[in-house]
Amino acid sequence: MSLHLRKVTANIGAHVSGVDLARPLDEETRSALREALNVHKALVFDDVHLDDEGQQAFVRHFGDVTTAHPTVAAVDGAPNVLPVDSEQGIANHWHTDVTFVLNPPQASTLRSITVPPYGGETLIASSAAAYRQLPEPLRALADDLWAEHTNDYDYAVPAEEIDEQQAAQRARFTSIKFRTVHPVVRVHPLTGERGLFIGGFAQRIVGLSVGESRRILDLLQSYVTRPENVLRHRWSENQLVLFDNRITQHYAVDNYDRQPRRLHRVTVAGDVPVGVEGKESYSIEGDAAHYTSVAA
Ligand SMILES: [Fe+2]
């Protein structure tokens, strides 16, 4: 095995070389990649020649594959692959994938299919670095907070500004309504590392009003999105990015003049999050059993 890691930034990201993702990984390589993911949070692979089936086979090294999404349609003929396509909406908001369900995916992969000639970067932020940078009183506050996450969230673009197609996409997205309460500080099950587990689907802090919640979430979120905590990934052809969805947030930059941009996403089924006191997340509304198994 000649697996090689090259750090991209101090807080997040590494380029991986010396591993052929199109072939089954041996146990040594698999565990080296898991360790690299634990440390670097986001791994970038170049010269990846995979189809949808190959991407799923790679993902299965890390756990069960989820279906594409709880409510959004999969790629035709590939029920576990989500098309991330500029023609079907843009994700220029900070989020962690599918946190509105009880056990969000533990990891996500994105594979480049169509790369715009400029722009279209994916930003990935370390919420572990954000937590470490909180001043002690804010860390103590965050440790005690729980937040309600929902797919019926507050969009950056208001309803009266969107066209019919976008309205249909939103209706589909919320065709099953989910509400789940997660700890604001999640303890990573493999490393014990703490990270802020918030992002765009977190709408309210338990016990606070919407207005108070917004101010506290914004304050905590400002640490996540510090430039020092963010990997800015510029896509090339034949790349795959694997990121730890338990301890990162991401954002698709809308700076490519809506030229074609397409990635295929396959995610690894996750565990139920646990807070600093050992308490687990709980569901208020919506059953995601059709979407994901629960990782041990
Ligand atoms: Fe996403």
mmCIF file of C-alpha atoms and ligand atoms in Angstrom:
data_model
loop_
_atom_site.group_PDB
_atom_site.id
_atom_site.type_symbol
_atom_site.label_atom_id
_atom_site.label_comp_id
_atom_site.label_asym_id
_atom_site.label_seq_id
_atom_site.Cartn_x
_atom_site.Cartn_y
_atom_site.Cartn_z
ATOM 1 C CA MET A 1 0.000 0.000 0.000
ATOM 2 C CA SER A 2 1.364 3.417 -0.915
ATOM 3 C CA LEU A 3 -1.397 5.599 0.459
ATOM 4 C CA HIS A 4 -0.187 9.156 0.808
ATOM 5 C CA LEU A 5 -1.866 12.106 2.516
ATOM 6 C CA ARG A 6 -1.151 15.767 1.838
ATOM 7 C CA LYS A 7 -2.797 18.280 4.149
ATOM 8 C CA VAL A 8 -4.655 21.130 2.473
ATOM 9 C CA THR A 9 -5.187 23.386 5.498
ATOM 10 C CA ALA A 10 -4.304 23.259 9.185
ATOM 11 C CA ASN A 11 -7.862 22.597 10.323
ATOM 12 C CA ILE A 12 -9.467 20.577 7.547
ATOM 13 C CA GLY A 13 -8.793 18.642 4.380
ATOM 14 C CA ALA A 14 -6.252 16.279 2.881
ATOM 15 C CA HIS A 15 -5.511 15.085 -0.634
ATOM 16 C CA VAL A 16 -5.195 11.321 -0.853
ATOM 17 C CA SER A 17 -3.079 9.550 -3.438
ATOM 18 C CA GLY A 18 -1.807 6.026 -3.955
ATOM 19 C CA VAL A 19 -5.141 4.270 -3.659
ATOM 20 C CA ASP A 20 -7.294 3.023 -6.534
ATOM 21 C CA LEU A 21 -10.909 3.521 -5.507
ATOM 22 C CA ALA A 22 -12.141 1.368 -8.375
ATOM 23 C CA ARG A 23 -10.734 -1.747 -6.688
ATOM 24 C CA PRO A 24 -11.897 -3.318 -3.442
ATOM 25 C CA LEU A 25 -9.890 -1.878 -0.536
ATOM 26 C CA ASP A 26 -7.915 -4.218 1.691
ATOM 27 C CA GLU A 27 -8.488 -3.878 5.426
ATOM 28 C CA GLU A 28 -5.261 -1.951 5.994
ATOM 29 C CA THR A 29 -6.208 0.664 3.381
ATOM 30 C CA ARG A 30 -9.782 0.869 4.592
ATOM 31 C CA SER A 31 -8.739 1.542 8.165
ATOM 32 C CA ALA A 32 -6.060 4.029 7.045
ATOM 33 C CA LEU A 33 -8.751 5.958 5.149
ATOM 34 C CA ARG A 34 -11.089 5.876 8.154
ATOM 35 C CA GLU A 35 -8.272 7.195 10.344
ATOM 36 C CA ALA A 36 -7.500 9.911 7.773
ATOM 37 C CA LEU A 37 -11.173 10.879 7.732
ATOM 38 C CA ASN A 38 -11.203 11.100 11.534
ATOM 39 C CA VAL A 39 -8.180 13.406 11.488
ATOM 40 C CA HIS A 40 -8.752 15.536 8.371
ATOM 41 C CA LYS A 41 -12.608 15.469 8.139
ATOM 42 C CA ALA A 42 -12.568 15.831 4.336
ATOM 43 C CA LEU A 43 -10.551 13.736 1.871
ATOM 44 C CA VAL A 44 -10.033 14.614 -1.787
ATOM 45 C CA PHE A 45 -9.273 11.887 -4.341
ATOM 46 C CA ASP A 46 -8.056 12.689 -7.872
ATOM 47 C CA ASP A 47 -8.103 10.548 -11.007
ATOM 48 C CA VAL A 48 -11.124 8.657 -9.799
ATOM 49 C CA HIS A 49 -12.717 6.589 -12.525
ATOM 50 C CA LEU A 50 -15.937 5.378 -10.994
ATOM 51 C CA ASP A 51 -19.490 4.987 -12.184
ATOM 52 C CA ASP A 52 -22.479 5.112 -9.821
ATOM 53 C CA GLU A 53 -22.029 1.450 -8.937
ATOM 54 C CA GLY A 54 -18.333 1.980 -8.221
ATOM 55 C CA GLN A 55 -19.040 4.979 -6.005
ATOM 56 C CA GLN A 56 -21.514 2.899 -3.985
ATOM 57 C CA ALA A 57 -19.015 0.031 -3.702
ATOM 58 C CA PHE A 58 -16.428 2.468 -2.333
ATOM 59 C CA VAL A 59 -18.922 3.924 0.143
ATOM 60 C CA ARG A 60 -19.849 0.456 1.430
ATOM 61 C CA HIS A 61 -16.340 0.160 2.896
ATOM 62 C CA PHE A 62 -17.494 2.667 5.527
ATOM 63 C CA GLY A 63 -20.944 1.268 6.316
ATOM 64 C CA ASP A 64 -24.418 0.788 4.865
ATOM 65 C CA VAL A 65 -25.376 3.007 1.960
ATOM 66 C CA THR A 66 -28.499 5.137 2.480
ATOM 67 C CA THR A 67 -31.063 5.646 -0.252
ATOM 68 C CA ALA A 68 -30.585 8.904 -2.142
ATOM 69 C CA HIS A 69 -32.670 11.117 0.143
ATOM 70 C CA PRO A 70 -35.741 10.889 2.419
ATOM 71 C CA THR A 71 -37.873 12.916 -0.016
ATOM 72 C CA VAL A 72 -35.863 13.896 -3.123
ATOM 73 C CA ALA A 73 -35.702 11.645 -6.218
ATOM 74 C CA ALA A 74 -32.606 9.555 -6.930
ATOM 75 C CA VAL A 75 -30.623 9.321 -10.157
ATOM 76 C CA ASP A 76 -32.653 7.258 -12.670
ATOM 77 C CA GLY A 77 -31.977 3.574 -12.054
ATOM 78 C CA ALA A 78 -29.671 4.253 -9.071
ATOM 79 C CA PRO A 79 -31.868 4.548 -5.939
ATOM 80 C CA ASN A 80 -28.885 5.209 -3.660
ATOM 81 C CA VAL A 81 -27.419 8.070 -5.688
ATOM 82 C CA LEU A 82 -28.587 11.659 -5.306
ATOM 83 C CA PRO A 83 -28.069 13.992 -8.261
ATOM 84 C CA VAL A 84 -26.615 17.285 -7.033
ATOM 85 C CA ASP A 85 -27.437 19.252 -10.132
ATOM 86 C CA SER A 86 -27.547 23.001 -10.699
ATOM 87 C CA GLU A 87 -30.709 22.481 -12.753
ATOM 88 C CA GLN A 88 -32.478 20.993 -9.752
ATOM 89 C CA GLY A 89 -31.590 23.572 -7.157
ATOM 90 C CA ILE A 90 -28.540 24.979 -5.450
ATOM 91 C CA ALA A 91 -27.269 24.478 -1.918
ATOM 92 C CA ASN A 92 -25.685 27.850 -1.246
ATOM 93 C CA HIS A 93 -26.404 27.653 2.440
ATOM 94 C CA TRP A 94 -24.359 26.108 5.235
ATOM 95 C CA HIS A 95 -25.667 22.718 6.261
ATOM 96 C CA THR A 96 -24.804 19.224 7.388
ATOM 97 C CA ASP A 97 -26.525 16.633 5.201
ATOM 98 C CA VAL A 98 -29.992 15.472 6.297
ATOM 99 C CA THR A 99 -29.681 16.478 9.976
ATOM 100 C CA PHE A 100 -33.474 16.674 10.212
ATOM 101 C CA VAL A 101 -33.670 12.861 10.590
ATOM 102 C CA LEU A 102 -32.829 10.979 13.782
ATOM 103 C CA ASN A 103 -29.655 9.405 12.407
ATOM 104 C CA PRO A 104 -28.165 11.609 9.697
ATOM 105 C CA PRO A 105 -25.556 10.106 7.360
ATOM 106 C CA GLN A 106 -22.176 9.663 9.064
ATOM 107 C CA ALA A 107 -20.302 10.495 5.877
ATOM 108 C CA SER A 108 -21.018 11.795 2.406
ATOM 109 C CA THR A 109 -19.257 11.324 -0.918
ATOM 110 C CA LEU A 110 -19.524 13.708 -3.846
ATOM 111 C CA ARG A 111 -18.193 12.710 -7.277
ATOM 112 C CA SER A 112 -17.732 15.210 -10.085
ATOM 113 C CA ILE A 113 -19.789 14.543 -13.205
ATOM 114 C CA THR A 114 -19.986 17.989 -14.820
ATOM 115 C CA VAL A 115 -17.688 20.762 -13.622
ATOM 116 C CA PRO A 116 -18.402 24.383 -14.589
ATOM 117 C CA PRO A 117 -15.506 26.247 -16.259
ATOM 118 C CA TYR A 118 -15.235 28.526 -13.240
ATOM 119 C CA GLY A 119 -16.676 28.681 -9.736
ATOM 120 C CA GLY A 120 -18.958 26.034 -8.240
ATOM 121 C CA GLU A 121 -16.609 25.268 -5.354
ATOM 122 C CA THR A 122 -17.764 23.240 -2.363
ATOM 123 C CA LEU A 123 -16.831 24.753 0.987
ATOM 124 C CA ILE A 124 -16.410 22.288 3.848
ATOM 125 C CA ALA A 125 -15.978 23.550 7.414
ATOM 126 C CA SER A 126 -14.663 21.805 10.506
ATOM 127 C CA SER A 127 -17.159 22.127 13.332
ATOM 128 C CA ALA A 128 -14.561 20.545 15.623
ATOM 129 C CA ALA A 129 -12.175 23.462 15.057
ATOM 130 C CA ALA A 130 -15.117 25.811 15.641
ATOM 131 C CA TYR A 131 -15.865 24.161 18.984
ATOM 132 C CA ARG A 132 -12.214 24.321 20.059
ATOM 133 C CA GLN A 133 -12.098 28.030 19.258
ATOM 134 C CA LEU A 134 -15.137 28.930 21.355
ATOM 135 C CA PRO A 135 -14.248 30.913 24.463
ATOM 136 C CA GLU A 136 -14.752 28.769 27.557
ATOM 137 C CA PRO A 137 -18.068 30.384 28.661
ATOM 138 C CA LEU A 138 -19.573 29.842 25.191
ATOM 139 C CA ARG A 139 -18.326 26.260 25.126
ATOM 140 C CA ALA A 140 -20.034 25.630 28.462
ATOM 141 C CA LEU A 141 -23.246 27.192 27.157
ATOM 142 C CA ALA A 142 -23.172 25.168 23.917
ATOM 143 C CA ASP A 143 -22.497 21.901 25.784
ATOM 144 C CA ASP A 144 -25.906 22.199 27.450
ATOM 145 C CA LEU A 145 -27.993 23.178 24.423
ATOM 146 C CA TRP A 146 -30.201 21.031 22.221
ATOM 147 C CA ALA A 147 -31.577 22.172 18.872
ATOM 148 C CA GLU A 148 -34.555 21.200 16.784
ATOM 149 C CA HIS A 149 -33.669 20.420 13.151
ATOM 150 C CA THR A 150 -36.310 20.344 10.420
ATOM 151 C CA ASN A 151 -36.463 20.040 6.632
ATOM 152 C CA ASP A 152 -39.177 22.713 6.739
ATOM 153 C CA TYR A 153 -36.501 25.330 7.255
ATOM 154 C CA ASP A 154 -36.184 29.022 6.606
ATOM 155 C CA TYR A 155 -34.974 29.428 3.023
ATOM 156 C CA ALA A 156 -32.566 32.210 2.135
ATOM 157 C CA VAL A 157 -34.814 33.095 -0.837
ATOM 158 C CA PRO A 158 -38.412 33.839 0.229
ATOM 159 C CA ALA A 159 -41.361 31.993 -1.325
ATOM 160 C CA GLU A 160 -42.542 35.018 -3.354
ATOM 161 C CA GLU A 161 -39.173 35.214 -5.137
ATOM 162 C CA ILE A 162 -39.127 31.683 -6.554
ATOM 163 C CA ASP A 163 -40.574 30.285 -9.769
ATOM 164 C CA GLU A 164 -42.992 27.377 -10.223
ATOM 165 C CA GLN A 165 -40.280 24.755 -10.682
ATOM 166 C CA GLN A 166 -38.466 25.859 -7.513
ATOM 167 C CA ALA A 167 -41.781 25.879 -5.620
ATOM 168 C CA ALA A 168 -42.404 22.276 -6.741
ATOM 169 C CA GLN A 169 -38.899 21.288 -5.565
ATOM 170 C CA ARG A 170 -39.546 22.819 -2.161
ATOM 171 C CA ALA A 171 -42.914 21.043 -1.877
ATOM 172 C CA ARG A 172 -41.229 17.757 -2.702
ATOM 173 C CA PHE A 173 -38.419 18.404 -0.200
ATOM 174 C CA THR A 174 -40.946 18.799 2.624
ATOM 175 C CA SER A 175 -43.427 16.141 1.404
ATOM 176 C CA ILE A 176 -42.629 14.272 4.617
ATOM 177 C CA LYS A 177 -42.024 16.674 7.457
ATOM 178 C CA PHE A 178 -39.190 15.818 9.841
ATOM 179 C CA ARG A 179 -38.367 17.363 13.210
ATOM 180 C CA THR A 180 -35.538 15.976 15.316
ATOM 181 C CA VAL A 181 -33.781 17.281 18.410
ATOM 182 C CA HIS A 182 -29.991 16.911 18.400
ATOM 183 C CA PRO A 183 -27.324 18.038 20.871
ATOM 184 C CA VAL A 184 -25.702 21.335 19.801
ATOM 185 C CA VAL A 185 -22.387 19.736 20.775
ATOM 186 C CA ARG A 186 -22.059 16.232 19.358
ATOM 187 C CA VAL A 187 -19.435 13.801 20.560
ATOM 188 C CA HIS A 188 -17.863 11.915 17.672
ATOM 189 C CA PRO A 189 -18.370 8.190 18.346
ATOM 190 C CA LEU A 190 -14.970 7.128 16.963
ATOM 191 C CA THR A 191 -12.706 9.868 18.290
ATOM 192 C CA GLY A 192 -14.555 11.374 21.253
ATOM 193 C CA GLU A 193 -13.955 14.749 19.632
ATOM 194 C CA ARG A 194 -16.611 17.407 20.200
ATOM 195 C CA GLY A 195 -18.080 19.474 17.368
ATOM 196 C CA LEU A 196 -20.864 21.993 16.901
ATOM 197 C CA PHE A 197 -23.723 20.074 15.313
ATOM 198 C CA ILE A 198 -25.957 22.826 13.932
ATOM 199 C CA GLY A 199 -26.135 24.022 10.323
ATOM 200 C CA GLY A 200 -29.061 25.238 8.249
ATOM 201 C CA PHE A 201 -31.655 22.727 9.354
ATOM 202 C CA ALA A 202 -31.242 23.717 13.034
ATOM 203 C CA GLN A 203 -34.051 26.192 13.524
ATOM 204 C CA ARG A 204 -34.664 26.495 17.233
ATOM 205 C CA ILE A 205 -32.896 25.907 20.526
ATOM 206 C CA VAL A 206 -34.994 23.849 22.924
ATOM 207 C CA GLY A 207 -36.354 26.127 25.667
ATOM 208 C CA LEU A 208 -35.730 29.384 23.793
ATOM 209 C CA SER A 209 -37.891 31.513 21.516
ATOM 210 C CA VAL A 210 -37.236 31.555 17.778
ATOM 211 C CA GLY A 211 -35.672 35.018 18.073
ATOM 212 C CA GLU A 212 -33.362 34.069 20.932
ATOM 213 C CA SER A 213 -32.491 30.807 19.183
ATOM 214 C CA ARG A 214 -31.500 32.653 16.013
ATOM 215 C CA ARG A 215 -29.061 34.901 17.841
ATOM 216 C CA ILE A 216 -27.355 32.041 19.644
ATOM 217 C CA LEU A 217 -27.214 29.835 16.546
ATOM 218 C CA ASP A 218 -25.778 32.722 14.522
ATOM 219 C CA LEU A 219 -23.135 33.350 17.173
ATOM 220 C CA LEU A 220 -22.053 29.686 17.250
ATOM 221 C CA GLN A 221 -22.270 29.397 13.472
ATOM 222 C CA SER A 222 -19.890 32.341 13.060
ATOM 223 C CA TYR A 223 -17.134 30.118 14.496
ATOM 224 C CA VAL A 224 -17.906 27.292 12.063
ATOM 225 C CA THR A 225 -17.627 29.528 9.007
ATOM 226 C CA ARG A 226 -14.399 31.295 9.965
ATOM 227 C CA PRO A 227 -12.184 31.190 6.869
ATOM 228 C CA GLU A 228 -9.514 29.349 8.901
ATOM 229 C CA ASN A 229 -11.943 26.458 9.432
ATOM 230 C CA VAL A 230 -12.995 26.091 5.804
ATOM 231 C CA LEU A 231 -11.667 23.994 2.947
ATOM 232 C CA ARG A 232 -12.536 25.647 -0.362
ATOM 233 C CA HIS A 233 -12.614 22.800 -2.845
ATOM 234 C CA ARG A 234 -12.436 23.703 -6.532
ATOM 235 C CA TRP A 235 -13.730 20.746 -8.544
ATOM 236 C CA SER A 236 -11.906 19.015 -11.400
ATOM 237 C CA GLU A 237 -13.088 16.173 -13.581
ATOM 238 C CA ASN A 238 -12.892 12.697 -12.041
ATOM 239 C CA GLN A 239 -12.674 13.737 -8.423
ATOM 240 C CA LEU A 240 -14.340 12.332 -5.357
ATOM 241 C CA VAL A 241 -14.587 14.063 -2.005
ATOM 242 C CA LEU A 242 -15.397 12.094 1.137
ATOM 243 C CA PHE A 243 -16.322 14.109 4.201
ATOM 244 C CA ASP A 244 -17.310 13.284 7.769
ATOM 245 C CA ASN A 245 -20.897 14.469 8.066
ATOM 246 C CA ARG A 246 -20.808 14.118 11.866
ATOM 247 C CA ILE A 247 -18.351 16.949 12.362
ATOM 248 C CA THR A 248 -18.471 19.229 9.296
ATOM 249 C CA GLN A 249 -20.785 21.589 7.454
ATOM 250 C CA HIS A 250 -20.684 22.431 3.764
ATOM 251 C CA TYR A 251 -21.868 25.025 1.268
ATOM 252 C CA ALA A 252 -22.067 25.040 -2.537
ATOM 253 C CA VAL A 253 -20.896 28.394 -3.815
ATOM 254 C CA ASP A 254 -23.288 29.953 -6.340
ATOM 255 C CA ASN A 255 -20.678 31.705 -8.493
ATOM 256 C CA TYR A 256 -20.767 29.884 -11.844
ATOM 257 C CA ASP A 257 -23.503 31.817 -13.671
ATOM 258 C CA ARG A 258 -25.760 28.747 -13.512
ATOM 259 C CA GLN A 259 -23.712 26.863 -16.037
ATOM 260 C CA PRO A 260 -24.160 23.092 -15.870
ATOM 261 C CA ARG A 261 -22.764 21.648 -12.636
ATOM 262 C CA ARG A 262 -23.437 18.105 -11.512
ATOM 263 C CA LEU A 263 -22.114 15.912 -8.730
ATOM 264 C CA HIS A 264 -23.359 12.510 -7.631
ATOM 265 C CA ARG A 265 -23.790 12.025 -3.905
ATOM 266 C CA VAL A 266 -23.772 8.718 -2.032
ATOM 267 C CA THR A 267 -23.957 8.723 1.769
ATOM 268 C CA VAL A 268 -23.104 6.280 4.560
ATOM 269 C CA ALA A 269 -25.851 5.466 7.070
ATOM 270 C CA GLY A 270 -25.185 7.126 10.419
ATOM 271 C CA ASP A 271 -25.632 6.537 14.107
ATOM 272 C CA VAL A 272 -27.927 8.469 16.456
ATOM 273 C CA PRO A 273 -25.972 11.515 17.714
ATOM 274 C CA VAL A 274 -24.899 11.705 21.342
ATOM 275 C CA GLY A 275 -24.277 14.850 23.412
ATOM 276 C CA VAL A 276 -21.604 15.541 26.010
ATOM 277 C CA GLU A 277 -23.701 13.996 28.817
ATOM 278 C CA GLY A 278 -24.233 10.802 26.845
ATOM 279 C CA LYS A 279 -27.856 11.597 25.977
ATOM 280 C CA GLU A 280 -29.103 10.654 22.487
ATOM 281 C CA SER A 281 -31.009 12.702 19.916
ATOM 282 C CA TYR A 282 -34.762 12.133 19.724
ATOM 283 C CA SER A 283 -37.352 12.392 16.991
ATOM 284 C CA ILE A 284 -40.431 14.605 17.260
ATOM 285 C CA GLU A 285 -41.901 14.016 13.813
ATOM 286 C CA GLY A 286 -41.120 11.919 10.726
ATOM 287 C CA ASP A 287 -39.855 8.369 10.329
ATOM 288 C CA ALA A 288 -36.793 7.913 8.091
ATOM 289 C CA ALA A 289 -36.700 4.092 8.130
ATOM 290 C CA HIS A 290 -37.300 4.052 4.347
ATOM 291 C CA TYR A 291 -34.200 6.201 3.890
ATOM 292 C CA THR A 292 -31.534 4.814 6.188
ATOM 293 C CA SER A 293 -30.560 2.003 8.505
ATOM 294 C CA VAL A 294 -29.140 2.964 11.892
ATOM 295 C CA ALA A 295 -25.404 2.414 12.300
ATOM 296 C CA ALA A 296 -24.312 0.825 15.548
HETATM 297 FE FE FE B 1 -25.195 18.843 1.191
#
